[in-house]
Amino acid sequence: MEADIARLTDENKNLSADKVALTADKEKLTQDLTTTTTVKQELEKKVDIASTLNASNITVTPINIKKNGKEDVSSKAKKVDKLVISFDVDNRIAQPGSSTDIYVLVMGPDGKLLAPTGTEVATFTTREEGDKGYTAKMPVNLEAAKKKNVEFGFTPGTNFQIGSYKVQIYQNGFLIGEGTTLLKKGGIFG
């Protein structure tokens, strides 16, 4: 019986040593997992930011719609019926076939956001400024390393006023482009 007790005591010491080693291994694995998770999250954040589109060739064109339906460019505020906003977007790492939303903000000469006729202002979340209202939200289908043209016409609920209209374009919570157009007073002295 003493031999069994001695053998069991040795086994108990060996098991205790194995437990200490396994506990140390578990702590190391937990630390490695935490480090890997942190690195993975940082990389995901970098990829998310890198996937933000680039906007270029931004134009804001004031349009006068004549009675016959023909559209002409006009810089006179009282003749402008809509603004046509056009721009190109691209991104080198965009997943082909994926879609994203682009938010366009149109601000009047008074700096206030304009909304299309009969709609309430909806909001989206920016990365740096919190929630902002927008004029239009447009889904865009992406292709890697290819420019995609985005264009839409904006008609406000009221007449256009004299002054500078500012357009801001957001995607992925970031401001990706801006454009302006100036509407003048009509007449020979405008």
mmCIF file with all atom_site columns, C-alpha atoms in Angstrom:
data_model
loop_
_atom_site.group_PDB
_atom_site.id
_atom_site.type_symbol
_atom_site.label_atom_id
_atom_site.label_alt_id
_atom_site.label_comp_id
_atom_site.label_asym_id
_atom_site.label_entity_id
_atom_site.label_seq_id
_atom_site.pdbx_PDB_ins_code
_atom_site.Cartn_x
_atom_site.Cartn_y
_atom_site.Cartn_z
_atom_site.occupancy
_atom_site.B_iso_or_equiv
_atom_site.pdbx_formal_charge
_atom_site.auth_seq_id
_atom_site.auth_comp_id
_atom_site.auth_asym_id
_atom_site.auth_atom_id
_atom_site.pdbx_PDB_model_num
ATOM 1   C CA . MET A 1 1   ? 0.000   0.000  0.000   1.00 0.00 ? 1   MET A CA 1
ATOM 2   C CA . GLU A 1 2   ? 2.899   2.377  0.706   1.00 0.00 ? 2   GLU A CA 1
ATOM 3   C CA . ALA A 1 3   ? 4.196   1.688  -2.798  1.00 0.00 ? 3   ALA A CA 1
ATOM 4   C CA . ASP A 1 4   ? 0.793   2.622  -4.254  1.00 0.00 ? 4   ASP A CA 1
ATOM 5   C CA . ILE A 1 5   ? 0.749   5.816  -2.180  1.00 0.00 ? 5   ILE A CA 1
ATOM 6   C CA . ALA A 1 6   ? 4.273   6.716  -3.373  1.00 0.00 ? 6   ALA A CA 1
ATOM 7   C CA . ARG A 1 7   ? 3.319   5.968  -6.995  1.00 0.00 ? 7   ARG A CA 1
ATOM 8   C CA . LEU A 1 8   ? 0.105   8.026  -6.728  1.00 0.00 ? 8   LEU A CA 1
ATOM 9   C CA . THR A 1 9   ? 2.018   10.885 -5.069  1.00 0.00 ? 9   THR A CA 1
ATOM 10  C CA . ASP A 1 10  ? 4.514   10.879 -7.980  1.00 0.00 ? 10  ASP A CA 1
ATOM 11  C CA . GLU A 1 11  ? 1.637   10.803 -10.498 1.00 0.00 ? 11  GLU A CA 1
ATOM 12  C CA . ASN A 1 12  ? -0.026  13.652 -8.615  1.00 0.00 ? 12  ASN A CA 1
ATOM 13  C CA . LYS A 1 13  ? 3.223   15.693 -8.789  1.00 0.00 ? 13  LYS A CA 1
ATOM 14  C CA . ASN A 1 14  ? 3.513   14.938 -12.524 1.00 0.00 ? 14  ASN A CA 1
ATOM 15  C CA . LEU A 1 15  ? -0.125  15.911 -13.103 1.00 0.00 ? 15  LEU A CA 1
ATOM 16  C CA . SER A 1 16  ? 0.399   19.116 -11.120 1.00 0.00 ? 16  SER A CA 1
ATOM 17  C CA . ALA A 1 17  ? 3.462   19.931 -13.263 1.00 0.00 ? 17  ALA A CA 1
ATOM 18  C CA . ASP A 1 18  ? 1.463   19.138 -16.433 1.00 0.00 ? 18  ASP A CA 1
ATOM 19  C CA . LYS A 1 19  ? -1.363  21.386 -15.199 1.00 0.00 ? 19  LYS A CA 1
ATOM 20  C CA . VAL A 1 20  ? 1.066   24.280 -14.620 1.00 0.00 ? 20  VAL A CA 1
ATOM 21  C CA . ALA A 1 21  ? 2.511   23.784 -18.126 1.00 0.00 ? 21  ALA A CA 1
ATOM 22  C CA . LEU A 1 22  ? -0.968  23.604 -19.696 1.00 0.00 ? 22  LEU A CA 1
ATOM 23  C CA . THR A 1 23  ? -2.088  26.704 -17.798 1.00 0.00 ? 23  THR A CA 1
ATOM 24  C CA . ALA A 1 24  ? 0.980   28.573 -19.093 1.00 0.00 ? 24  ALA A CA 1
ATOM 25  C CA . ASP A 1 25  ? 0.269   27.327 -22.641 1.00 0.00 ? 25  ASP A CA 1
ATOM 26  C CA . LYS A 1 26  ? -3.360  28.439 -22.334 1.00 0.00 ? 26  LYS A CA 1
ATOM 27  C CA . GLU A 1 27  ? -2.303  31.916 -21.174 1.00 0.00 ? 27  GLU A CA 1
ATOM 28  C CA . LYS A 1 28  ? 0.136   32.177 -24.095 1.00 0.00 ? 28  LYS A CA 1
ATOM 29  C CA . LEU A 1 29  ? -2.556  31.075 -26.558 1.00 0.00 ? 29  LEU A CA 1
ATOM 30  C CA . THR A 1 30  ? -5.027  33.577 -25.050 1.00 0.00 ? 30  THR A CA 1
ATOM 31  C CA . GLN A 1 31  ? -2.456  36.376 -25.434 1.00 0.00 ? 31  GLN A CA 1
ATOM 32  C CA . ASP A 1 32  ? -1.726  35.282 -29.028 1.00 0.00 ? 32  ASP A CA 1
ATOM 33  C CA . LEU A 1 33  ? -5.451  35.218 -29.805 1.00 0.00 ? 33  LEU A CA 1
ATOM 34  C CA . THR A 1 34  ? -5.931  38.692 -28.325 1.00 0.00 ? 34  THR A CA 1
ATOM 35  C CA . THR A 1 35  ? -2.976  40.031 -30.331 1.00 0.00 ? 35  THR A CA 1
ATOM 36  C CA . THR A 1 36  ? -4.215  38.383 -33.533 1.00 0.00 ? 36  THR A CA 1
ATOM 37  C CA . THR A 1 37  ? -7.736  39.716 -32.985 1.00 0.00 ? 37  THR A CA 1
ATOM 38  C CA . THR A 1 38  ? -6.391  43.237 -32.440 1.00 0.00 ? 38  THR A CA 1
ATOM 39  C CA . VAL A 1 39  ? -4.237  43.058 -35.589 1.00 0.00 ? 39  VAL A CA 1
ATOM 40  C CA . LYS A 1 40  ? -7.195  41.667 -37.566 1.00 0.00 ? 40  LYS A CA 1
ATOM 41  C CA . GLN A 1 41  ? -9.457  44.515 -36.394 1.00 0.00 ? 41  GLN A CA 1
ATOM 42  C CA . GLU A 1 42  ? -6.812  47.114 -37.312 1.00 0.00 ? 42  GLU A CA 1
ATOM 43  C CA . LEU A 1 43  ? -6.427  45.572 -40.774 1.00 0.00 ? 43  LEU A CA 1
ATOM 44  C CA . GLU A 1 44  ? -10.198 45.448 -41.276 1.00 0.00 ? 44  GLU A CA 1
ATOM 45  C CA . LYS A 1 45  ? -10.363 49.136 -40.373 1.00 0.00 ? 45  LYS A CA 1
ATOM 46  C CA . LYS A 1 46  ? -7.596  49.949 -42.874 1.00 0.00 ? 46  LYS A CA 1
ATOM 47  C CA . VAL A 1 47  ? -9.354  47.964 -45.613 1.00 0.00 ? 47  VAL A CA 1
ATOM 48  C CA . ASP A 1 48  ? -12.651 49.705 -44.774 1.00 0.00 ? 48  ASP A CA 1
ATOM 49  C CA . ILE A 1 49  ? -11.029 53.130 -45.057 1.00 0.00 ? 49  ILE A CA 1
ATOM 50  C CA . ALA A 1 50  ? -9.128  52.133 -48.222 1.00 0.00 ? 50  ALA A CA 1
ATOM 51  C CA . SER A 1 51  ? -12.381 50.969 -49.809 1.00 0.00 ? 51  SER A CA 1
ATOM 52  C CA . THR A 1 52  ? -13.733 54.536 -49.667 1.00 0.00 ? 52  THR A CA 1
ATOM 53  C CA . LEU A 1 53  ? -14.397 55.835 -53.162 1.00 0.00 ? 53  LEU A CA 1
ATOM 54  C CA . ASN A 1 54  ? -12.612 58.741 -54.805 1.00 0.00 ? 54  ASN A CA 1
ATOM 55  C CA . ALA A 1 55  ? -14.805 61.383 -56.488 1.00 0.00 ? 55  ALA A CA 1
ATOM 56  C CA . SER A 1 56  ? -13.498 63.386 -59.434 1.00 0.00 ? 56  SER A CA 1
ATOM 57  C CA . ASN A 1 57  ? -14.737 65.497 -62.363 1.00 0.00 ? 57  ASN A CA 1
ATOM 58  C CA . ILE A 1 58  ? -17.454 67.053 -60.186 1.00 0.00 ? 58  ILE A CA 1
ATOM 59  C CA . THR A 1 59  ? -19.752 69.383 -62.096 1.00 0.00 ? 59  THR A CA 1
ATOM 60  C CA . VAL A 1 60  ? -22.841 71.243 -60.945 1.00 0.00 ? 60  VAL A CA 1
ATOM 61  C CA . THR A 1 61  ? -24.795 72.468 -63.965 1.00 0.00 ? 61  THR A CA 1
ATOM 62  C CA . PRO A 1 62  ? -27.786 74.817 -63.598 1.00 0.00 ? 62  PRO A CA 1
ATOM 63  C CA . ILE A 1 63  ? -30.500 73.876 -66.113 1.00 0.00 ? 63  ILE A CA 1
ATOM 64  C CA . ASN A 1 64  ? -33.404 75.885 -67.527 1.00 0.00 ? 64  ASN A CA 1
ATOM 65  C CA . ILE A 1 65  ? -36.222 73.649 -68.806 1.00 0.00 ? 65  ILE A CA 1
ATOM 66  C CA . LYS A 1 66  ? -38.056 75.404 -71.635 1.00 0.00 ? 66  LYS A CA 1
ATOM 67  C CA . LYS A 1 67  ? -41.774 75.010 -72.353 1.00 0.00 ? 67  LYS A CA 1
ATOM 68  C CA . ASN A 1 68  ? -40.991 72.611 -75.208 1.00 0.00 ? 68  ASN A CA 1
ATOM 69  C CA . GLY A 1 69  ? -39.024 70.387 -72.798 1.00 0.00 ? 69  GLY A CA 1
ATOM 70  C CA . LYS A 1 70  ? -35.628 71.379 -74.170 1.00 0.00 ? 70  LYS A CA 1
ATOM 71  C CA . GLU A 1 71  ? -32.951 71.902 -71.515 1.00 0.00 ? 71  GLU A CA 1
ATOM 72  C CA . ASP A 1 72  ? -30.419 74.731 -71.645 1.00 0.00 ? 72  ASP A CA 1
ATOM 73  C CA . VAL A 1 73  ? -27.646 75.737 -69.277 1.00 0.00 ? 73  VAL A CA 1
ATOM 74  C CA . SER A 1 74  ? -28.402 79.018 -67.490 1.00 0.00 ? 74  SER A CA 1
ATOM 75  C CA . SER A 1 75  ? -26.602 80.930 -64.765 1.00 0.00 ? 75  SER A CA 1
ATOM 76  C CA . LYS A 1 76  ? -29.589 83.210 -64.030 1.00 0.00 ? 76  LYS A CA 1
ATOM 77  C CA . ALA A 1 77  ? -31.257 82.167 -60.775 1.00 0.00 ? 77  ALA A CA 1
ATOM 78  C CA . LYS A 1 78  ? -34.813 82.994 -61.868 1.00 0.00 ? 78  LYS A CA 1
ATOM 79  C CA . LYS A 1 79  ? -34.490 80.805 -64.985 1.00 0.00 ? 79  LYS A CA 1
ATOM 80  C CA . VAL A 1 80  ? -32.907 77.744 -63.325 1.00 0.00 ? 80  VAL A CA 1
ATOM 81  C CA . ASP A 1 81  ? -35.318 74.828 -62.798 1.00 0.00 ? 81  ASP A CA 1
ATOM 82  C CA . LYS A 1 82  ? -32.871 72.179 -61.625 1.00 0.00 ? 82  LYS A CA 1
ATOM 83  C CA . LEU A 1 83  ? -29.237 71.446 -60.899 1.00 0.00 ? 83  LEU A CA 1
ATOM 84  C CA . VAL A 1 84  ? -27.618 68.490 -62.638 1.00 0.00 ? 84  VAL A CA 1
ATOM 85  C CA . ILE A 1 85  ? -24.858 67.075 -60.472 1.00 0.00 ? 85  ILE A CA 1
ATOM 86  C CA . SER A 1 86  ? -22.370 64.786 -62.173 1.00 0.00 ? 86  SER A CA 1
ATOM 87  C CA . PHE A 1 87  ? -19.177 63.135 -60.957 1.00 0.00 ? 87  PHE A CA 1
ATOM 88  C CA . ASP A 1 88  ? -16.999 60.069 -61.431 1.00 0.00 ? 88  ASP A CA 1
ATOM 89  C CA . VAL A 1 89  ? -16.209 57.607 -58.625 1.00 0.00 ? 89  VAL A CA 1
ATOM 90  C CA . ASP A 1 90  ? -13.604 54.872 -58.507 1.00 0.00 ? 90  ASP A CA 1
ATOM 91  C CA . ASN A 1 91  ? -11.590 52.732 -56.122 1.00 0.00 ? 91  ASN A CA 1
ATOM 92  C CA . ARG A 1 92  ? -8.742  50.328 -56.856 1.00 0.00 ? 92  ARG A CA 1
ATOM 93  C CA . ILE A 1 93  ? -9.768  47.742 -54.258 1.00 0.00 ? 93  ILE A CA 1
ATOM 94  C CA . ALA A 1 94  ? -13.529 47.768 -54.748 1.00 0.00 ? 94  ALA A CA 1
ATOM 95  C CA . GLN A 1 95  ? -15.068 44.314 -54.944 1.00 0.00 ? 95  GLN A CA 1
ATOM 96  C CA . PRO A 1 96  ? -16.548 43.809 -58.436 1.00 0.00 ? 96  PRO A CA 1
ATOM 97  C CA . GLY A 1 97  ? -20.320 43.614 -58.322 1.00 0.00 ? 97  GLY A CA 1
ATOM 98  C CA . SER A 1 98  ? -20.541 45.223 -54.895 1.00 0.00 ? 98  SER A CA 1
ATOM 99  C CA . SER A 1 99  ? -22.793 48.187 -54.241 1.00 0.00 ? 99  SER A CA 1
ATOM 100 C CA . THR A 1 100 ? -22.437 51.190 -51.954 1.00 0.00 ? 100 THR A CA 1
ATOM 101 C CA . ASP A 1 101 ? -24.501 54.250 -51.112 1.00 0.00 ? 101 ASP A CA 1
ATOM 102 C CA . ILE A 1 102 ? -23.377 57.751 -51.995 1.00 0.00 ? 102 ILE A CA 1
ATOM 103 C CA . TYR A 1 103 ? -24.918 60.695 -50.164 1.00 0.00 ? 103 TYR A CA 1
ATOM 104 C CA . VAL A 1 104 ? -25.168 64.079 -51.880 1.00 0.00 ? 104 VAL A CA 1
ATOM 105 C CA . LEU A 1 105 ? -25.808 67.281 -49.956 1.00 0.00 ? 105 LEU A CA 1
ATOM 106 C CA . VAL A 1 106 ? -26.926 70.449 -51.748 1.00 0.00 ? 106 VAL A CA 1
ATOM 107 C CA . MET A 1 107 ? -26.653 73.644 -49.704 1.00 0.00 ? 107 MET A CA 1
ATOM 108 C CA . GLY A 1 108 ? -28.246 76.897 -50.772 1.00 0.00 ? 108 GLY A CA 1
ATOM 109 C CA . PRO A 1 109 ? -26.642 80.345 -50.633 1.00 0.00 ? 109 PRO A CA 1
ATOM 110 C CA . ASP A 1 110 ? -27.748 80.601 -46.987 1.00 0.00 ? 110 ASP A CA 1
ATOM 111 C CA . GLY A 1 111 ? -25.754 77.437 -46.147 1.00 0.00 ? 111 GLY A CA 1
ATOM 112 C CA . LYS A 1 112 ? -28.889 75.410 -45.380 1.00 0.00 ? 112 LYS A CA 1
ATOM 113 C CA . LEU A 1 113 ? -29.429 71.926 -46.755 1.00 0.00 ? 113 LEU A CA 1
ATOM 114 C CA . LEU A 1 114 ? -31.944 71.687 -49.591 1.00 0.00 ? 114 LEU A CA 1
ATOM 115 C CA . ALA A 1 115 ? -34.269 68.712 -49.941 1.00 0.00 ? 115 ALA A CA 1
ATOM 116 C CA . PRO A 1 116 ? -36.212 67.599 -53.021 1.00 0.00 ? 116 PRO A CA 1
ATOM 117 C CA . THR A 1 117 ? -39.826 68.694 -53.326 1.00 0.00 ? 117 THR A CA 1
ATOM 118 C CA . GLY A 1 118 ? -42.154 67.055 -50.818 1.00 0.00 ? 118 GLY A CA 1
ATOM 119 C CA . THR A 1 119 ? -39.568 65.033 -48.921 1.00 0.00 ? 119 THR A CA 1
ATOM 120 C CA . GLU A 1 120 ? -38.317 65.159 -45.376 1.00 0.00 ? 120 GLU A CA 1
ATOM 121 C CA . VAL A 1 121 ? -34.611 65.371 -44.726 1.00 0.00 ? 121 VAL A CA 1
ATOM 122 C CA . ALA A 1 122 ? -33.130 61.967 -43.878 1.00 0.00 ? 122 ALA A CA 1
ATOM 123 C CA . THR A 1 123 ? -29.747 61.549 -42.183 1.00 0.00 ? 123 THR A CA 1
ATOM 124 C CA . PHE A 1 124 ? -26.631 59.410 -42.443 1.00 0.00 ? 124 PHE A CA 1
ATOM 125 C CA . THR A 1 125 ? -23.623 59.081 -40.135 1.00 0.00 ? 125 THR A CA 1
ATOM 126 C CA . THR A 1 126 ? -20.266 60.626 -40.994 1.00 0.00 ? 126 THR A CA 1
ATOM 127 C CA . ARG A 1 127 ? -16.967 59.527 -39.476 1.00 0.00 ? 127 ARG A CA 1
ATOM 128 C CA . GLU A 1 128 ? -16.017 62.972 -38.195 1.00 0.00 ? 128 GLU A CA 1
ATOM 129 C CA . GLU A 1 129 ? -19.170 65.101 -37.946 1.00 0.00 ? 129 GLU A CA 1
ATOM 130 C CA . GLY A 1 130 ? -21.792 62.670 -36.628 1.00 0.00 ? 130 GLY A CA 1
ATOM 131 C CA . ASP A 1 131 ? -25.243 62.563 -38.237 1.00 0.00 ? 131 ASP A CA 1
ATOM 132 C CA . LYS A 1 132 ? -25.920 64.846 -41.224 1.00 0.00 ? 132 LYS A CA 1
ATOM 133 C CA . GLY A 1 133 ? -28.939 65.411 -43.397 1.00 0.00 ? 133 GLY A CA 1
ATOM 134 C CA . TYR A 1 134 ? -28.666 64.694 -47.116 1.00 0.00 ? 134 TYR A CA 1
ATOM 135 C CA . THR A 1 135 ? -30.393 65.759 -50.311 1.00 0.00 ? 135 THR A CA 1
ATOM 136 C CA . ALA A 1 136 ? -30.068 62.490 -52.233 1.00 0.00 ? 136 ALA A CA 1
ATOM 137 C CA . LYS A 1 137 ? -28.914 58.928 -51.556 1.00 0.00 ? 137 LYS A CA 1
ATOM 138 C CA . MET A 1 138 ? -27.817 56.918 -54.563 1.00 0.00 ? 138 MET A CA 1
ATOM 139 C CA . PRO A 1 139 ? -26.729 53.277 -54.741 1.00 0.00 ? 139 PRO A CA 1
ATOM 140 C CA . VAL A 1 140 ? -23.694 52.777 -56.977 1.00 0.00 ? 140 VAL A CA 1
ATOM 141 C CA . ASN A 1 141 ? -22.540 49.417 -58.373 1.00 0.00 ? 141 ASN A CA 1
ATOM 142 C CA . LEU A 1 142 ? -18.757 49.203 -58.278 1.00 0.00 ? 142 LEU A CA 1
ATOM 143 C CA . GLU A 1 143 ? -16.070 47.732 -60.481 1.00 0.00 ? 143 GLU A CA 1
ATOM 144 C CA . ALA A 1 144 ? -12.437 47.550 -59.372 1.00 0.00 ? 144 ALA A CA 1
ATOM 145 C CA . ALA A 1 145 ? -10.150 50.169 -60.916 1.00 0.00 ? 145 ALA A CA 1
ATOM 146 C CA . LYS A 1 146 ? -12.893 51.524 -63.223 1.00 0.00 ? 146 LYS A CA 1
ATOM 147 C CA . LYS A 1 147 ? -14.447 54.968 -63.097 1.00 0.00 ? 147 LYS A CA 1
ATOM 148 C CA . LYS A 1 148 ? -18.197 55.033 -62.774 1.00 0.00 ? 148 LYS A CA 1
ATOM 149 C CA . ASN A 1 149 ? -20.155 58.155 -63.698 1.00 0.00 ? 149 ASN A CA 1
ATOM 150 C CA . VAL A 1 150 ? -22.920 59.201 -61.333 1.00 0.00 ? 150 VAL A CA 1
ATOM 151 C CA . GLU A 1 151 ? -25.433 61.855 -62.382 1.00 0.00 ? 151 GLU A CA 1
ATOM 152 C CA . PHE A 1 152 ? -28.727 63.097 -61.050 1.00 0.00 ? 152 PHE A CA 1
ATOM 153 C CA . GLY A 1 153 ? -30.968 66.116 -61.352 1.00 0.00 ? 153 GLY A CA 1
ATOM 154 C CA . PHE A 1 154 ? -32.044 68.032 -58.269 1.00 0.00 ? 154 PHE A CA 1
ATOM 155 C CA . THR A 1 155 ? -35.197 70.137 -58.190 1.00 0.00 ? 155 THR A CA 1
ATOM 156 C CA . PRO A 1 156 ? -35.820 71.996 -54.916 1.00 0.00 ? 156 PRO A CA 1
ATOM 157 C CA . GLY A 1 157 ? -39.213 72.627 -53.381 1.00 0.00 ? 157 GLY A CA 1
ATOM 158 C CA . THR A 1 158 ? -38.766 76.379 -54.010 1.00 0.00 ? 158 THR A CA 1
ATOM 159 C CA . ASN A 1 159 ? -37.267 78.659 -56.644 1.00 0.00 ? 159 ASN A CA 1
ATOM 160 C CA . PHE A 1 160 ? -33.510 78.945 -56.823 1.00 0.00 ? 160 PHE A CA 1
ATOM 161 C CA . GLN A 1 161 ? -32.110 82.077 -55.178 1.00 0.00 ? 161 GLN A CA 1
ATOM 162 C CA . ILE A 1 162 ? -29.210 84.243 -56.265 1.00 0.00 ? 162 ILE A CA 1
ATOM 163 C CA . GLY A 1 163 ? -25.917 83.049 -54.811 1.00 0.00 ? 163 GLY A CA 1
ATOM 164 C CA . SER A 1 164 ? -23.521 80.140 -54.582 1.00 0.00 ? 164 SER A CA 1
ATOM 165 C CA . TYR A 1 165 ? -24.810 76.568 -54.250 1.00 0.00 ? 165 TYR A CA 1
ATOM 166 C CA . LYS A 1 166 ? -22.464 74.054 -52.682 1.00 0.00 ? 166 LYS A CA 1
ATOM 167 C CA . VAL A 1 167 ? -22.586 70.297 -53.301 1.00 0.00 ? 167 VAL A CA 1
ATOM 168 C CA . GLN A 1 168 ? -20.872 67.796 -50.998 1.00 0.00 ? 168 GLN A CA 1
ATOM 169 C CA . ILE A 1 169 ? -20.481 64.096 -51.786 1.00 0.00 ? 169 ILE A CA 1
ATOM 170 C CA . TYR A 1 170 ? -20.087 61.504 -49.006 1.00 0.00 ? 170 TYR A CA 1
ATOM 171 C CA . GLN A 1 171 ? -19.397 57.780 -49.067 1.00 0.00 ? 171 GLN A CA 1
ATOM 172 C CA . ASN A 1 172 ? -18.436 55.393 -46.280 1.00 0.00 ? 172 ASN A CA 1
ATOM 173 C CA . GLY A 1 173 ? -18.862 58.259 -43.804 1.00 0.00 ? 173 GLY A CA 1
ATOM 174 C CA . PHE A 1 174 ? -16.191 60.409 -45.494 1.00 0.00 ? 174 PHE A CA 1
ATOM 175 C CA . LEU A 1 175 ? -16.446 63.602 -47.559 1.00 0.00 ? 175 LEU A CA 1
ATOM 176 C CA . ILE A 1 176 ? -15.100 62.485 -50.948 1.00 0.00 ? 176 ILE A CA 1
ATOM 177 C CA . GLY A 1 177 ? -15.761 65.569 -53.076 1.00 0.00 ? 177 GLY A CA 1
ATOM 178 C CA . GLU A 1 178 ? -17.254 69.049 -53.350 1.00 0.00 ? 178 GLU A CA 1
ATOM 179 C CA . GLY A 1 179 ? -18.477 71.313 -56.103 1.00 0.00 ? 179 GLY A CA 1
ATOM 180 C CA . THR A 1 180 ? -20.156 74.710 -56.412 1.00 0.00 ? 180 THR A CA 1
ATOM 181 C CA . THR A 1 181 ? -22.132 76.738 -58.891 1.00 0.00 ? 181 THR A CA 1
ATOM 182 C CA . LEU A 1 182 ? -23.035 80.414 -58.809 1.00 0.00 ? 182 LEU A CA 1
ATOM 183 C CA . LEU A 1 183 ? -26.474 81.628 -59.833 1.00 0.00 ? 183 LEU A CA 1
ATOM 184 C CA . LYS A 1 184 ? -26.630 85.272 -60.804 1.00 0.00 ? 184 LYS A CA 1
ATOM 185 C CA . LYS A 1 185 ? -29.306 87.894 -60.982 1.00 0.00 ? 185 LYS A CA 1
ATOM 186 C CA . GLY A 1 186 ? -30.968 88.069 -64.378 1.00 0.00 ? 186 GLY A CA 1
ATOM 187 C CA . GLY A 1 187 ? -31.218 91.091 -66.672 1.00 0.00 ? 187 GLY A CA 1
ATOM 188 C CA . ILE A 1 188 ? -28.697 93.271 -68.465 1.00 0.00 ? 188 ILE A CA 1
ATOM 189 C CA . PHE A 1 189 ? -27.166 94.494 -65.223 1.00 0.00 ? 189 PHE A CA 1
ATOM 190 C CA . GLY A 1 190 ? -26.894 91.026 -63.590 1.00 0.00 ? 190 GLY A CA 1
#
